[in-house]
Each structure stands twice: as structure tokens, then as C-alpha cells.
Amino acid sequence: MGRKQIRMDQANLPKRALVTAREKLWEMFDNPGQNLFAMLMHYVSGVFIFISVSASLAETVSCGSEKCGDKYKGFFFVLESICVTLFTIEYLLRLWSTPKRWQFAKQFLSIVDVVAILPFYIGLITPQASEGPFTVLRVFRIFRIVKMSRHSDRAQQAGSSLKKSFSELKFVGVVFIVQLLIFSSIIY
């Protein structure tokens, strides 16, 4: 079920004004164009997604003889902490305010939200998670860029189109893998 299916329509709302804080909050998240504060939340979230993804990429860049992530470890940790705190608050507020919590939690973008913030908390709980096989968890931070699709109608339309043509894309993927195996074998 998509976000649009659980969207609270103005037609479905009672004639009275939105009364509860929960309904008001959900309406702000779901329809950010309704007022200035909702629009501000929308853009602030987008800016922090951009900052978080940019910082994740900058950590891997070389700063002389070592990676920038190692050289400026404290700065990146503070920046990541701020971003993850804001993302966590946003997710929890969305989960609290949605009319259908279970449906919301099962949505792709909601799962991406959890997967994007989870590595930070795992790293806090188990400090050795930043080393060894747990380094894979850090890759999941890049999934925050997918959250940007929540803020773009065009990205949502593109995702919907991909979803509708999934069976055709599976066929193309299988053909690609077969060709890759054939030509790799020939080259070897």
C-alpha cells in the first residue's frame, strides 16, 4: 500500500477543523504545502538528508595521507548525530501521527527510514560495529537519498512506473546476467 492510499483526504475529514495534534501533524507531513511551518519542515528535512548523504560521501574522500572520516572523526560524528536525531524524531512523529500505523510501517519509504538510521544506533550500542563485518551497515546510510523521493512528486511517479514495469525489468536483468556470464567466460 502506498503513501497515497493512506493519505487523509480533505473529503474524508470531518467538516470540523482538524482538532487533534495528531491529525494536524499528519496533515503537515502528508501535505507540506498547506502552511508555512509544514513547508519549512519539508525543506529542512530535505536539507538534512542532503547534508547527511554528503557527509557520508565526504568521509570516504582522501585528506592527504588518511581519509577525511578518520582525520575529522569528531566533526563527522557530531554531524551524523544531529542528522540521525532529526531523522529519528521525524520518523517517530510520522509513525505516531499516521492514521494507519501498521500500513505506514510496512511501506518502502518507512523501511528505508529505519534502515538508514539503524546503523548509527547499532554503532552506539556496540562500538566494535564500526569495524569488521559490521562496516556493511554503514553503507545503509546512503539509503537516506531514497528519502528524498518522499519530497518529490516526479520521483514518486518514476518509482511508480518502475513498480508497474517490474516484470519486464526482471527479464532485462536476467538477460543482462546471462550475457555477463557468457562474456566473462569467453574473456577468461
mmCIF file of C-alpha atoms in Angstrom:
data_model
loop_
_atom_site.group_PDB
_atom_site.id
_atom_site.type_symbol
_atom_site.label_atom_id
_atom_site.label_comp_id
_atom_site.label_asym_id
_atom_site.label_seq_id
_atom_site.Cartn_x
_atom_site.Cartn_y
_atom_site.Cartn_z
ATOM 1 C CA MET A 1 0.000 0.000 0.000
ATOM 2 C CA GLY A 2 1.382 3.361 -0.984
ATOM 3 C CA ARG A 3 1.535 6.620 0.874
ATOM 4 C CA LYS A 4 -1.273 7.955 -1.277
ATOM 5 C CA GLN A 5 -3.566 5.111 -0.172
ATOM 6 C CA ILE A 6 -3.273 6.023 3.466
ATOM 7 C CA ARG A 7 -3.312 9.758 2.812
ATOM 8 C CA MET A 8 -6.025 11.526 4.693
ATOM 9 C CA ASP A 9 -8.160 13.326 2.116
ATOM 10 C CA GLN A 10 -9.848 16.571 2.947
ATOM 11 C CA ALA A 11 -13.079 14.894 1.784
ATOM 12 C CA ASN A 12 -12.666 12.117 4.366
ATOM 13 C CA LEU A 13 -12.034 14.519 7.209
ATOM 14 C CA PRO A 14 -14.929 15.687 9.311
ATOM 15 C CA LYS A 15 -16.420 19.063 8.439
ATOM 16 C CA ARG A 16 -14.917 20.469 11.599
ATOM 17 C CA ALA A 17 -11.352 21.744 11.555
ATOM 18 C CA LEU A 18 -8.563 19.305 12.328
ATOM 19 C CA VAL A 19 -8.756 19.142 16.082
ATOM 20 C CA THR A 20 -6.165 16.777 17.422
ATOM 21 C CA ALA A 21 -2.452 17.420 17.305
ATOM 22 C CA ARG A 22 -2.004 14.011 15.727
ATOM 23 C CA GLU A 23 -4.279 14.853 12.781
ATOM 24 C CA LYS A 24 -2.647 18.261 12.328
ATOM 25 C CA LEU A 25 0.820 16.745 12.372
ATOM 26 C CA TRP A 26 -0.073 14.027 9.868
ATOM 27 C CA GLU A 27 -1.611 16.601 7.560
ATOM 28 C CA MET A 28 1.595 18.667 7.742
ATOM 29 C CA PHE A 29 3.755 15.652 6.894
ATOM 30 C CA ASP A 30 1.418 14.414 4.183
ATOM 31 C CA ASN A 31 0.643 17.768 2.587
ATOM 32 C CA PRO A 32 3.560 20.122 3.271
ATOM 33 C CA GLY A 33 2.159 22.834 1.002
ATOM 34 C CA GLN A 34 -0.714 23.557 3.369
ATOM 35 C CA ASN A 35 1.086 26.128 5.545
ATOM 36 C CA LEU A 36 4.414 27.833 6.067
ATOM 37 C CA PHE A 37 5.534 25.675 9.011
ATOM 38 C CA ALA A 38 4.807 22.441 7.123
ATOM 39 C CA MET A 39 6.718 23.745 4.103
ATOM 40 C CA LEU A 40 9.627 24.705 6.363
ATOM 41 C CA MET A 41 9.681 21.187 7.906
ATOM 42 C CA HIS A 42 9.628 19.719 4.402
ATOM 43 C CA TYR A 43 12.631 21.728 3.220
ATOM 44 C CA VAL A 44 14.603 21.368 6.463
ATOM 45 C CA SER A 45 14.213 17.589 6.190
ATOM 46 C CA GLY A 46 15.451 17.715 2.592
ATOM 47 C CA VAL A 47 18.457 19.851 3.561
ATOM 48 C CA PHE A 48 19.430 17.450 6.355
ATOM 49 C CA ILE A 49 19.111 14.478 4.004
ATOM 50 C CA PHE A 50 21.470 16.256 1.603
ATOM 51 C CA ILE A 51 23.901 17.119 4.428
ATOM 52 C CA SER A 52 23.859 13.557 5.747
ATOM 53 C CA VAL A 53 24.472 11.941 2.372
ATOM 54 C CA SER A 54 27.176 14.491 1.512
ATOM 55 C CA ALA A 55 28.909 13.841 4.842
ATOM 56 C CA SER A 56 28.740 10.079 4.263
ATOM 57 C CA LEU A 57 30.444 10.556 0.917
ATOM 58 C CA ALA A 58 32.976 13.088 2.253
ATOM 59 C CA GLU A 59 34.077 10.633 4.947
ATOM 60 C CA THR A 60 35.439 8.341 2.244
ATOM 61 C CA VAL A 61 37.458 11.033 0.439
ATOM 62 C CA SER A 62 41.205 11.189 0.994
ATOM 63 C CA CYS A 63 42.503 14.149 3.023
ATOM 64 C CA GLY A 64 46.210 13.781 2.441
ATOM 65 C CA SER A 65 47.521 10.504 3.795
ATOM 66 C CA GLU A 66 44.303 9.448 5.534
ATOM 67 C CA LYS A 67 40.584 9.508 4.885
ATOM 68 C CA CYS A 68 38.664 12.639 5.870
ATOM 69 C CA GLY A 69 36.410 10.426 8.013
ATOM 70 C CA ASP A 70 39.409 9.407 10.124
ATOM 71 C CA LYS A 71 41.013 12.852 10.196
ATOM 72 C CA TYR A 72 37.825 14.689 11.213
ATOM 73 C CA LYS A 73 36.161 11.862 13.109
ATOM 74 C CA GLY A 74 34.698 14.089 15.822
ATOM 75 C CA PHE A 75 33.154 16.524 13.357
ATOM 76 C CA PHE A 76 31.550 13.759 11.297
ATOM 77 C CA PHE A 77 30.227 12.056 14.433
ATOM 78 C CA VAL A 78 28.563 15.267 15.659
ATOM 79 C CA LEU A 79 27.114 15.949 12.220
ATOM 80 C CA GLU A 80 25.837 12.387 11.922
ATOM 81 C CA SER A 81 24.382 12.529 15.432
ATOM 82 C CA ILE A 82 22.438 15.691 14.641
ATOM 83 C CA CYS A 83 21.117 14.302 11.355
ATOM 84 C CA VAL A 84 20.145 10.916 12.799
ATOM 85 C CA THR A 85 18.442 12.567 15.774
ATOM 86 C CA LEU A 86 16.345 14.697 13.436
ATOM 87 C CA PHE A 87 15.557 11.702 11.183
ATOM 88 C CA THR A 88 14.573 9.628 14.217
ATOM 89 C CA ILE A 89 12.298 12.363 15.547
ATOM 90 C CA GLU A 90 10.728 12.768 12.106
ATOM 91 C CA TYR A 91 10.148 9.014 11.754
ATOM 92 C CA LEU A 92 8.663 8.654 15.226
ATOM 93 C CA LEU A 93 6.392 11.669 14.680
ATOM 94 C CA ARG A 94 5.249 10.256 11.339
ATOM 95 C CA LEU A 95 4.609 6.864 12.940
ATOM 96 C CA TRP A 96 2.696 8.449 15.811
ATOM 97 C CA SER A 97 0.596 10.729 13.631
ATOM 98 C CA THR A 98 -0.311 8.383 10.776
ATOM 99 C CA PRO A 99 -3.899 7.141 10.755
ATOM 100 C CA LYS A 100 -2.823 3.571 9.946
ATOM 101 C CA ARG A 101 0.434 2.805 11.755
ATOM 102 C CA TRP A 102 0.950 -0.779 10.604
ATOM 103 C CA GLN A 103 0.410 0.113 6.950
ATOM 104 C CA PHE A 104 2.766 3.070 7.323
ATOM 105 C CA ALA A 105 5.469 0.934 8.955
ATOM 106 C CA LYS A 106 5.302 -1.611 6.084
ATOM 107 C CA GLN A 107 5.759 0.995 3.338
ATOM 108 C CA PHE A 108 9.005 1.034 1.383
ATOM 109 C CA LEU A 109 9.986 4.575 2.420
ATOM 110 C CA SER A 110 9.285 3.822 6.076
ATOM 111 C CA ILE A 111 11.530 0.761 5.903
ATOM 112 C CA VAL A 112 14.193 2.909 4.217
ATOM 113 C CA ASP A 113 13.903 5.384 7.102
ATOM 114 C CA VAL A 114 14.545 2.646 9.656
ATOM 115 C CA VAL A 115 17.364 1.057 7.631
ATOM 116 C CA ALA A 116 19.015 4.472 7.227
ATOM 117 C CA ILE A 117 19.057 5.298 10.953
ATOM 118 C CA LEU A 118 19.626 1.829 12.381
ATOM 119 C CA PRO A 119 23.414 1.635 11.697
ATOM 120 C CA PHE A 120 24.007 4.722 13.836
ATOM 121 C CA TYR A 121 22.251 3.223 16.851
ATOM 122 C CA ILE A 122 23.918 -0.162 16.362
ATOM 123 C CA GLY A 123 27.268 1.658 16.320
ATOM 124 C CA LEU A 124 26.401 3.424 19.576
ATOM 125 C CA ILE A 125 25.332 0.213 21.301
ATOM 126 C CA THR A 126 28.239 -1.877 20.043
ATOM 127 C CA PRO A 127 31.301 0.297 19.256
ATOM 128 C CA GLN A 128 33.015 -2.621 17.504
ATOM 129 C CA ALA A 129 30.224 -2.448 14.908
ATOM 130 C CA SER A 130 32.230 0.194 13.050
ATOM 131 C CA GLU A 131 34.890 -2.439 12.306
ATOM 132 C CA GLY A 132 34.951 -5.809 10.620
ATOM 133 C CA PRO A 133 31.824 -7.303 9.088
ATOM 134 C CA PHE A 134 29.640 -4.553 10.553
ATOM 135 C CA THR A 135 31.118 -1.945 8.212
ATOM 136 C CA VAL A 136 28.476 -3.070 5.726
ATOM 137 C CA LEU A 137 25.900 -1.391 7.965
ATOM 138 C CA ARG A 138 27.473 1.989 7.214
ATOM 139 C CA VAL A 139 26.571 1.531 3.555
ATOM 140 C CA PHE A 140 22.901 1.622 4.508
ATOM 141 C CA ARG A 141 23.294 5.292 5.431
ATOM 142 C CA ILE A 142 23.342 6.103 1.736
ATOM 143 C CA PHE A 143 19.706 4.936 1.593
ATOM 144 C CA ARG A 144 18.803 8.324 3.024
ATOM 145 C CA ILE A 145 18.970 9.652 -0.503
ATOM 146 C CA VAL A 146 15.905 7.490 -1.241
ATOM 147 C CA LYS A 147 14.067 9.521 1.387
ATOM 148 C CA MET A 148 14.316 12.465 -0.993
ATOM 149 C CA SER A 149 11.702 10.766 -3.164
ATOM 150 C CA ARG A 150 9.190 11.469 -0.410
ATOM 151 C CA HIS A 151 9.696 15.151 -1.182
ATOM 152 C CA SER A 152 9.370 14.908 -4.960
ATOM 153 C CA ASP A 153 6.252 14.080 -6.939
ATOM 154 C CA ARG A 154 8.345 13.291 -10.013
ATOM 155 C CA ALA A 155 10.477 10.797 -8.103
ATOM 156 C CA GLN A 156 7.302 9.151 -6.786
ATOM 157 C CA GLN A 157 5.961 8.911 -10.344
ATOM 158 C CA ALA A 158 9.242 7.384 -11.527
ATOM 159 C CA GLY A 159 9.105 4.848 -8.682
ATOM 160 C CA SER A 160 5.518 4.015 -9.567
ATOM 161 C CA SER A 161 6.485 3.496 -13.214
ATOM 162 C CA LEU A 162 9.341 1.183 -12.212
ATOM 163 C CA LYS A 163 6.996 -0.765 -9.972
ATOM 164 C CA LYS A 164 4.491 -1.217 -12.803
ATOM 165 C CA SER A 165 7.161 -2.453 -15.210
ATOM 166 C CA PHE A 166 8.912 -4.720 -12.696
ATOM 167 C CA SER A 167 8.240 -7.958 -14.618
ATOM 168 C CA GLU A 168 9.803 -6.525 -17.774
ATOM 169 C CA LEU A 169 12.765 -5.259 -15.786
ATOM 170 C CA LYS A 170 13.275 -8.723 -14.268
ATOM 171 C CA PHE A 171 13.543 -10.146 -17.783
ATOM 172 C CA VAL A 172 16.079 -7.480 -18.773
ATOM 173 C CA GLY A 173 18.049 -8.245 -15.592
ATOM 174 C CA VAL A 174 18.121 -11.983 -16.332
ATOM 175 C CA VAL A 175 19.284 -11.333 -19.906
ATOM 176 C CA PHE A 176 21.975 -9.000 -18.583
ATOM 177 C CA ILE A 177 23.243 -11.574 -16.071
ATOM 178 C CA VAL A 178 23.297 -14.324 -18.697
ATOM 179 C CA GLN A 179 25.250 -12.087 -21.074
ATOM 180 C CA LEU A 180 27.622 -11.136 -18.280
ATOM 181 C CA LEU A 181 28.298 -14.808 -17.508
ATOM 182 C CA ILE A 182 28.777 -15.719 -21.171
ATOM 183 C CA PHE A 183 31.157 -12.874 -21.960
ATOM 184 C CA SER A 184 33.044 -13.271 -18.686
ATOM 185 C CA SER A 185 33.593 -16.928 -19.514
ATOM 186 C CA ILE A 186 34.783 -16.035 -23.026
ATOM 187 C CA ILE A 187 37.220 -13.421 -21.692
ATOM 188 C CA TYR A 188 38.548 -15.763 -19.027
#
